[in-house]
PDB file of C-alpha atoms in Angstrom:
ATOM      1  CA  LEU Q1281       0.000   0.000   0.000  1.00 57.00           C
ATOM      2  CA  ALA Q1282       1.429   3.332  -1.046  1.00 62.00           C
ATOM      3  CA  LYS Q1283       1.861   6.033   1.561  1.00 79.00           C
ATOM      4  CA  THR Q1284       2.908   9.650   1.129  1.00 88.00           C
ATOM      5  CA  THR Q1285       4.911  11.750   3.548  1.00 92.00           C
ATOM      6  CA  GLN Q1286       5.631  15.451   3.204  1.00 95.00           C
ATOM      7  CA  PRO Q1287       6.794  18.138   5.656  1.00 96.00           C
ATOM      8  CA  ILE Q1288       4.009  19.800   7.612  1.00 94.00           C
ATOM      9  CA  SER Q1289       5.310  23.313   7.090  1.00 96.00           C
ATOM     10  CA  MET Q1290       8.095  25.354   5.496  1.00 97.00           C
ATOM     11  CA  ASP Q1291       9.176  28.979   5.680  1.00 97.00           C
ATOM     12  CA  SER Q1292      10.846  30.994   2.962  1.00 97.00           C
ATOM     13  CA  TYR Q1293      11.494  34.548   1.815  1.00 97.00           C
ATOM     14  CA  GLU Q1294      10.528  36.336  -1.340  1.00 97.00           C
ATOM     15  CA  GLY Q1295      12.849  35.619  -4.239  1.00 96.00           C
ATOM     16  CA  GLN Q1296      14.147  32.323  -2.878  1.00 97.00           C
ATOM     17  CA  GLU Q1297      13.777  28.904  -4.468  1.00 97.00           C
ATOM     18  CA  VAL Q1298      11.647  26.493  -2.466  1.00 98.00           C
ATOM     19  CA  ASN Q1299      11.859  22.723  -2.709  1.00 98.00           C
ATOM     20  CA  ILE Q1300       9.165  20.533  -1.176  1.00 98.00           C
ATOM     21  CA  THR Q1301       9.744  16.784  -1.115  1.00 96.00           C
ATOM     22  CA  CYS Q1302       7.122  14.076  -0.936  1.00 95.00           C
ATOM     23  CA  SER Q1303       8.095  10.508  -0.120  1.00 94.00           C
ATOM     24  CA  HIS Q1304       5.874   7.830  -1.626  1.00 87.00           C
ATOM     25  CA  ASN Q1305       6.948   4.246  -1.187  1.00 80.00           C
ATOM     26  CA  ASN Q1306       5.292   1.444  -3.191  1.00 74.00           C
ATOM     27  CA  ILE Q1307       3.902   3.772  -5.842  1.00 76.00           C
ATOM     28  CA  ALA Q1308       2.209   1.839  -8.632  1.00 71.00           C
ATOM     29  CA  THR Q1309       4.508   1.406 -11.628  1.00 72.00           C
ATOM     30  CA  ASN Q1310       2.181   3.045 -14.131  1.00 73.00           C
ATOM     31  CA  ASP Q1311       0.903   5.928 -12.017  1.00 80.00           C
ATOM     32  CA  TYR Q1312       1.788   9.589 -12.145  1.00 85.00           C
ATOM     33  CA  ILE Q1313       2.806  11.960  -9.344  1.00 90.00           C
ATOM     34  CA  THR Q1314       0.783  15.148  -9.176  1.00 92.00           C
ATOM     35  CA  TRP Q1315       1.125  18.287  -7.098  1.00 96.00           C
ATOM     36  CA  TYR Q1316      -1.647  20.684  -6.128  1.00 97.00           C
ATOM     37  CA  GLN Q1317      -1.758  24.122  -4.512  1.00 97.00           C
ATOM     38  CA  GLN Q1318      -4.523  25.246  -2.179  1.00 96.00           C
ATOM     39  CA  PHE Q1319      -5.350  28.727  -0.914  1.00 96.00           C
ATOM     40  CA  PRO Q1320      -7.695  29.326   2.044  1.00 91.00           C
ATOM     41  CA  SER Q1321     -11.382  28.932   1.204  1.00 90.00           C
ATOM     42  CA  GLN Q1322     -10.583  27.512  -2.241  1.00 94.00           C
ATOM     43  CA  GLY Q1323     -10.300  24.066  -3.736  1.00 95.00           C
ATOM     44  CA  PRO Q1324      -6.904  22.600  -4.651  1.00 96.00           C
ATOM     45  CA  ARG Q1325      -5.484  23.668  -7.992  1.00 96.00           C
ATOM     46  CA  PHE Q1326      -3.275  21.561 -10.256  1.00 94.00           C
ATOM     47  CA  ILE Q1327       0.350  22.677 -10.461  1.00 96.00           C
ATOM     48  CA  ILE Q1328       2.375  19.985 -12.198  1.00 95.00           C
ATOM     49  CA  GLN Q1329       2.469  16.293 -12.937  1.00 93.00           C
ATOM     50  CA  GLY Q1330       5.203  13.840 -13.864  1.00 92.00           C
ATOM     51  CA  TYR Q1331       6.082  10.186 -14.237  1.00 89.00           C
ATOM     52  CA  LYS Q1332       9.885  10.177 -14.055  1.00 87.00           C
ATOM     53  CA  THR Q1333      12.963  12.422 -14.399  1.00 87.00           C
ATOM     54  CA  LYS Q1334      12.152  16.128 -14.643  1.00 94.00           C
ATOM     55  CA  VAL Q1335       9.136  18.097 -15.740  1.00 93.00           C
ATOM     56  CA  THR Q1336       8.994  21.885 -15.985  1.00 95.00           C
ATOM     57  CA  ASN Q1337       6.142  24.269 -16.697  1.00 94.00           C
ATOM     58  CA  GLU Q1338       5.625  27.991 -16.336  1.00 93.00           C
ATOM     59  CA  VAL Q1339       5.204  27.877 -12.553  1.00 93.00           C
ATOM     60  CA  ALA Q1340       7.234  24.950 -11.202  1.00 96.00           C
ATOM     61  CA  SER Q1341       9.557  22.034 -11.791  1.00 97.00           C
ATOM     62  CA  LEU Q1342       9.101  18.476 -10.631  1.00 97.00           C
ATOM     63  CA  PHE Q1343      12.054  16.175 -10.020  1.00 96.00           C
ATOM     64  CA  ILE Q1344      11.488  12.429  -9.779  1.00 94.00           C
ATOM     65  CA  PRO Q1345      14.403  10.028  -9.178  1.00 92.00           C
ATOM     66  CA  ALA Q1346      14.701   6.746 -11.038  1.00 90.00           C
ATOM     67  CA  ASP Q1347      13.247   4.688  -8.192  1.00 89.00           C
ATOM     68  CA  ARG Q1348      10.182   7.016  -8.059  1.00 89.00           C
ATOM     69  CA  LYS Q1349       9.976   6.687  -4.284  1.00 89.00           C
ATOM     70  CA  SER Q1350       9.995  10.443  -3.855  1.00 92.00           C
ATOM     71  CA  SER Q1351       9.386  13.606  -5.795  1.00 94.00           C
ATOM     72  CA  THR Q1352      10.448  17.210  -5.261  1.00 97.00           C
ATOM     73  CA  LEU Q1353       8.363  20.204  -6.216  1.00 98.00           C
ATOM     74  CA  SER Q1354      10.558  23.201  -6.962  1.00 98.00           C
ATOM     75  CA  LEU Q1355       9.140  26.732  -6.921  1.00 97.00           C
ATOM     76  CA  PRO Q1356      11.605  29.257  -8.351  1.00 94.00           C
ATOM     77  CA  ARG Q1357      11.799  32.745  -6.867  1.00 93.00           C
ATOM     78  CA  VAL Q1358       8.720  32.568  -4.659  1.00 96.00           C
ATOM     79  CA  SER Q1359       6.556  35.594  -3.922  1.00 96.00           C
ATOM     80  CA  LEU Q1360       4.074  36.367  -1.151  1.00 97.00           C
ATOM     81  CA  SER Q1361       1.292  35.011  -3.365  1.00 96.00           C
ATOM     82  CA  ASP Q1362       2.875  31.540  -3.237  1.00 97.00           C
ATOM     83  CA  THR Q1363       1.904  31.251   0.430  1.00 97.00           C
ATOM     84  CA  ALA Q1364      -0.394  28.230   0.343  1.00 97.00           C
ATOM     85  CA  VAL Q1365      -0.672  24.547   1.174  1.00 96.00           C
ATOM     86  CA  TYR Q1366       0.930  22.138  -1.307  1.00 97.00           C
ATOM     87  CA  TYR Q1367      -0.245  18.552  -1.702  1.00 96.00           C
ATOM     88  CA  CYS Q1368       1.280  15.610  -3.500  1.00 94.00           C
ATOM     89  CA  LEU Q1369      -0.976  12.957  -4.968  1.00 92.00           C
ATOM     90  CA  VAL Q1370       0.043   9.531  -6.178  1.00 88.00           C
ATOM     91  CA  GLY Q1371      -2.004   6.787  -7.719  1.00 78.00           C
ATOM     92  CA  ASP Q1372      -1.801   3.376  -6.126  1.00 72.00           C
ATOM     93  CA  GLY Q1373      -3.351   1.291  -8.849  1.00 69.00           C
ATOM     94  CA  TRP Q1374      -6.705  -0.410  -8.421  1.00 68.00           C
ATOM     95  CA  ALA Q1375      -8.374  -2.499  -5.727  1.00 66.00           C
ATOM     96  CA  GLY Q1376     -10.826  -4.493  -7.786  1.00 65.00           C
ATOM     97  CA  ASN Q1377     -12.878  -1.854  -9.565  1.00 61.00           C
ATOM     98  CA  ASN Q1378     -11.929   0.875  -7.127  1.00 65.00           C
ATOM     99  CA  ARG Q1379      -9.280   3.433  -7.996  1.00 66.00           C
ATOM    100  CA  LYS Q1380      -6.792   4.094  -5.208  1.00 75.00           C
ATOM    101  CA  LEU Q1381      -5.497   7.614  -4.821  1.00 81.00           C
ATOM    102  CA  ILE Q1382      -3.103   8.571  -2.044  1.00 86.00           C
ATOM    103  CA  TRP Q1383      -2.993  12.238  -1.013  1.00 90.00           C
ATOM    104  CA  GLY Q1384      -0.272  13.696   1.161  1.00 92.00           C
ATOM    105  CA  LEU Q1385      -1.348  15.671   4.232  1.00 93.00           C
ATOM    106  CA  GLY Q1386      -0.034  18.881   2.745  1.00 95.00           C
ATOM    107  CA  THR Q1387       2.880  21.249   3.308  1.00 96.00           C
ATOM    108  CA  SER Q1388       1.982  24.726   4.498  1.00 96.00           C
ATOM    109  CA  LEU Q1389       4.404  27.151   2.844  1.00 97.00           C
ATOM    110  CA  ALA Q1390       4.783  30.620   4.331  1.00 97.00           C
ATOM    111  CA  VAL Q1391       6.617  33.160   2.192  1.00 97.00           C
ATOM    112  CA  ASN Q1392       7.876  36.146   4.160  1.00 96.00           C
ATOM    113  CA  PRO Q1393       8.778  39.593   2.828  1.00 94.00           C
TER     114      PRO Q1393
ATOM    115  CA  ASN J1217     -15.533  29.523 -17.483  1.00 63.00           C
ATOM    116  CA  ALA J1218     -17.479  28.011 -14.587  1.00 74.00           C
ATOM    117  CA  GLY J1219     -15.478  24.763 -14.265  1.00 94.00           C
ATOM    118  CA  VAL J1220     -16.751  22.928 -11.171  1.00 97.00           C
ATOM    119  CA  THR J1221     -19.569  24.549  -9.215  1.00 97.00           C
ATOM    120  CA  GLN J1222     -20.696  23.392  -5.778  1.00 97.00           C
ATOM    121  CA  THR J1223     -23.927  24.344  -4.059  1.00 97.00           C
ATOM    122  CA  PRO J1224     -24.541  25.353  -1.375  1.00 96.00           C
ATOM    123  CA  LYS J1225     -21.358  27.065  -0.169  1.00 96.00           C
ATOM    124  CA  PHE J1226     -22.348  26.921   3.498  1.00 96.00           C
ATOM    125  CA  ARG J1227     -24.884  24.923   5.474  1.00 96.00           C
ATOM    126  CA  VAL J1228     -25.699  24.249   9.101  1.00 96.00           C
ATOM    127  CA  LEU J1229     -27.675  21.117   9.955  1.00 96.00           C
ATOM    128  CA  LYS J1230     -28.997  19.535  13.078  1.00 96.00           C
ATOM    129  CA  THR J1231     -28.053  15.964  13.953  1.00 97.00           C
ATOM    130  CA  GLY J1232     -30.314  13.531  12.127  1.00 96.00           C
ATOM    131  CA  GLN J1233     -31.285  15.867   9.309  1.00 96.00           C
ATOM    132  CA  SER J1234     -30.625  14.940   5.721  1.00 95.00           C
ATOM    133  CA  MET J1235     -29.343  17.015   2.844  1.00 95.00           C
ATOM    134  CA  THR J1236     -27.872  16.813  -0.638  1.00 97.00           C
ATOM    135  CA  LEU J1237     -24.805  18.590  -1.933  1.00 97.00           C
ATOM    136  CA  LEU J1238     -24.759  19.339  -5.630  1.00 97.00           C
ATOM    137  CA  CYS J1239     -21.729  19.385  -7.901  1.00 98.00           C
ATOM    138  CA  ALA J1240     -21.899  20.486 -11.531  1.00 98.00           C
ATOM    139  CA  GLN J1241     -19.100  20.549 -14.105  1.00 97.00           C
ATOM    140  CA  ASP J1242     -19.140  22.013 -17.603  1.00 96.00           C
ATOM    141  CA  MET J1243     -15.948  20.412 -18.959  1.00 95.00           C
ATOM    142  CA  ASN J1244     -17.564  17.194 -20.217  1.00 94.00           C
ATOM    143  CA  HIS J1245     -15.392  15.184 -17.823  1.00 94.00           C
ATOM    144  CA  GLU J1246     -16.081  11.499 -17.328  1.00 92.00           C
ATOM    145  CA  TYR J1247     -14.748  11.230 -13.796  1.00 92.00           C
ATOM    146  CA  MET J1248     -16.111  13.001 -10.736  1.00 94.00           C
ATOM    147  CA  TYR J1249     -15.133  12.796  -7.074  1.00 94.00           C
ATOM    148  CA  TRP J1250     -16.336  13.820  -3.639  1.00 97.00           C
ATOM    149  CA  TYR J1251     -13.772  14.523  -0.925  1.00 96.00           C
ATOM    150  CA  ARG J1252     -13.916  15.732   2.619  1.00 96.00           C
ATOM    151  CA  GLN J1253     -11.168  17.842   4.138  1.00 95.00           C
ATOM    152  CA  ASP J1254     -10.586  17.995   7.877  1.00 93.00           C
ATOM    153  CA  PRO J1255      -7.779  19.737   9.778  1.00 87.00           C
ATOM    154  CA  GLY J1256      -4.653  17.586   9.902  1.00 82.00           C
ATOM    155  CA  MET J1257      -6.150  14.851   7.730  1.00 82.00           C
ATOM    156  CA  GLY J1258      -5.773  16.213   4.227  1.00 86.00           C
ATOM    157  CA  LEU J1259      -8.202  15.177   1.521  1.00 91.00           C
ATOM    158  CA  ARG J1260     -10.082  11.899   1.881  1.00 91.00           C
ATOM    159  CA  LEU J1261     -12.056  10.393  -0.958  1.00 91.00           C
ATOM    160  CA  ILE J1262     -15.679   9.623  -0.107  1.00 94.00           C
ATOM    161  CA  HIS J1263     -17.125   8.347  -3.395  1.00 94.00           C
ATOM    162  CA  TYR J1264     -16.301   8.749  -7.031  1.00 92.00           C
ATOM    163  CA  SER J1265     -17.826   8.082 -10.427  1.00 92.00           C
ATOM    164  CA  VAL J1266     -16.195   6.931 -13.649  1.00 89.00           C
ATOM    165  CA  GLY J1267     -19.169   7.861 -15.807  1.00 91.00           C
ATOM    166  CA  GLU J1268     -22.868   8.605 -15.968  1.00 93.00           C
ATOM    167  CA  GLY J1269     -24.873   6.072 -14.019  1.00 93.00           C
ATOM    168  CA  THR J1270     -21.871   4.589 -12.177  1.00 92.00           C
ATOM    169  CA  THR J1271     -20.518   5.210  -8.682  1.00 93.00           C
ATOM    170  CA  ALA J1272     -17.866   3.617  -6.486  1.00 90.00           C
ATOM    171  CA  LYS J1273     -16.743   3.819  -2.876  1.00 90.00           C
ATOM    172  CA  GLY J1274     -13.673   5.706  -1.829  1.00 88.00           C
ATOM    173  CA  GLU J1275     -11.762   5.693   1.427  1.00 85.00           C
ATOM    174  CA  VAL J1276     -14.522   6.994   3.775  1.00 91.00           C
ATOM    175  CA  PRO J1277     -17.940   6.160   2.241  1.00 93.00           C
ATOM    176  CA  ASP J1278     -19.946   5.344   5.381  1.00 93.00           C
ATOM    177  CA  GLY J1279     -22.867   7.688   6.051  1.00 95.00           C
ATOM    178  CA  TYR J1280     -22.899   9.064   2.506  1.00 97.00           C
ATOM    179  CA  ASN J1281     -24.648   8.167  -0.722  1.00 96.00           C
ATOM    180  CA  VAL J1282     -24.061   9.489  -4.228  1.00 97.00           C
ATOM    181  CA  SER J1283     -25.772   9.555  -7.576  1.00 97.00           C
ATOM    182  CA  ARG J1284     -24.627  10.397 -11.119  1.00 97.00           C
ATOM    183  CA  LEU J1285     -27.820  10.519 -13.174  1.00 95.00           C
ATOM    184  CA  LYS J1286     -26.372  13.064 -15.593  1.00 96.00           C
ATOM    185  CA  LYS J1287     -22.783  13.274 -16.762  1.00 96.00           C
ATOM    186  CA  GLN J1288     -22.376  16.847 -15.611  1.00 97.00           C
ATOM    187  CA  ASN J1289     -23.813  16.383 -12.109  1.00 97.00           C
ATOM    188  CA  PHE J1290     -22.647  14.422  -9.077  1.00 98.00           C
ATOM    189  CA  LEU J1291     -24.783  14.515  -5.937  1.00 98.00           C
ATOM    190  CA  LEU J1292     -23.619  13.713  -2.413  1.00 98.00           C
ATOM    191  CA  GLY J1293     -26.279  12.842   0.134  1.00 97.00           C
ATOM    192  CA  LEU J1294     -26.154  12.674   3.897  1.00 96.00           C
ATOM    193  CA  GLU J1295     -28.986  10.436   5.032  1.00 92.00           C
ATOM    194  CA  SER J1296     -28.832  11.219   8.769  1.00 95.00           C
ATOM    195  CA  ALA J1297     -26.252  13.871   9.549  1.00 95.00           C
ATOM    196  CA  ALA J1298     -23.873  13.339  12.478  1.00 96.00           C
ATOM    197  CA  PRO J1299     -21.482  15.811  14.129  1.00 96.00           C
ATOM    198  CA  SER J1300     -18.562  13.721  12.810  1.00 96.00           C
ATOM    199  CA  GLN J1301     -19.602  14.776   9.311  1.00 97.00           C
ATOM    200  CA  THR J1302     -18.821  18.410  10.037  1.00 97.00           C
ATOM    201  CA  SER J1303     -16.237  19.159   7.376  1.00 97.00           C
ATOM    202  CA  VAL J1304     -15.445  20.976   4.176  1.00 97.00           C
ATOM    203  CA  TYR J1305     -16.592  18.972   1.168  1.00 98.00           C
ATOM    204  CA  PHE J1306     -14.912  19.300  -2.208  1.00 98.00           C
ATOM    205  CA  CYS J1307     -16.085  18.030  -5.535  1.00 98.00           C
ATOM    206  CA  ALA J1308     -13.641  17.442  -8.394  1.00 95.00           C
ATOM    207  CA  SER J1309     -13.719  16.222 -11.959  1.00 95.00           C
ATOM    208  CA  SER J1310     -11.162  14.894 -14.412  1.00 91.00           C
ATOM    209  CA  SER J1311     -11.063  13.581 -17.949  1.00 89.00           C
ATOM    210  CA  SER J1312      -9.783  10.207 -16.715  1.00 74.00           C
ATOM    211  CA  THR J1313      -8.843   8.677 -13.394  1.00 66.00           C
ATOM    212  CA  GLY J1314      -7.357  11.318 -11.109  1.00 56.00           C
ATOM    213  CA  GLY J1315      -3.938   9.781 -10.886  1.00 58.00           C
ATOM    214  CA  LEU J1316      -3.388  10.154 -14.598  1.00 69.00           C
ATOM    215  CA  GLN J1317      -5.170  13.394 -15.395  1.00 80.00           C
ATOM    216  CA  PRO J1318      -5.399  16.570 -13.306  1.00 88.00           C
ATOM    217  CA  GLN J1319      -8.461  16.997 -11.160  1.00 92.00           C
ATOM    218  CA  HIS J1320     -10.408  20.263 -11.267  1.00 94.00           C
ATOM    219  CA  PHE J1321     -11.905  21.239  -7.920  1.00 97.00           C
ATOM    220  CA  GLY J1322     -14.815  23.360  -6.830  1.00 97.00           C
ATOM    221  CA  ASP J1323     -14.446  25.852  -3.991  1.00 95.00           C
ATOM    222  CA  GLY J1324     -16.063  23.625  -1.408  1.00 96.00           C
ATOM    223  CA  THR J1325     -19.138  23.371   0.778  1.00 97.00           C
ATOM    224  CA  ARG J1326     -18.640  24.155   4.441  1.00 97.00           C
ATOM    225  CA  LEU J1327     -20.984  21.947   6.425  1.00 97.00           C
ATOM    226  CA  SER J1328     -21.575  22.126  10.172  1.00 96.00           C
ATOM    227  CA  ILE J1329     -23.622  19.525  12.029  1.00 97.00           C
ATOM    228  CA  LEU J1330     -24.889  20.614  15.430  1.00 95.00           C
TER     229      LEU J1330
END
């Protein structure tokens, strides 16, 4: 059974690079790793998704080692508006006809001026 | 674009009352999900649907029922509300199973059971 572990909280300053790591042992071989961002009183919002190696989009990068037992979300040059909770999500295959999705408990990122 | 819309946004119920939460999506997505979010426990999947007319249990289905009569709508019902069901409920949709395609979330329904 897959399980995800991520830091409860992190602090940073404007302009710094922030790296948030999620550990996910026993991830299903054909499942992706996805990261979401959540602001207060809003639903989570998709940031980035990857399967292996490195993925980059306009807001973040995602690094996944060959064994896929962890992933690191990298936010370049954070600003105050990046203060939010960040969740990793991994698929854990199927249990019969039921899809298994494993959410992390979230990392609360505080960006200070 | 509306995306995923949840109604109502807030509700207070008394123990034993019943109610239905409505989720509507306009992206023609096949998959829809209901989650609850509680402090310190992250997101937990209640029920989900892989298409019109089909539903399946998630991680915490007890005390809830769902229906997907139309592709764009996914209803979550509480038959006899209990204080333990006080939570924020999120609906999401995706074009395929959530682990392979991004999920699009609504802004939640804040439900208090007294």
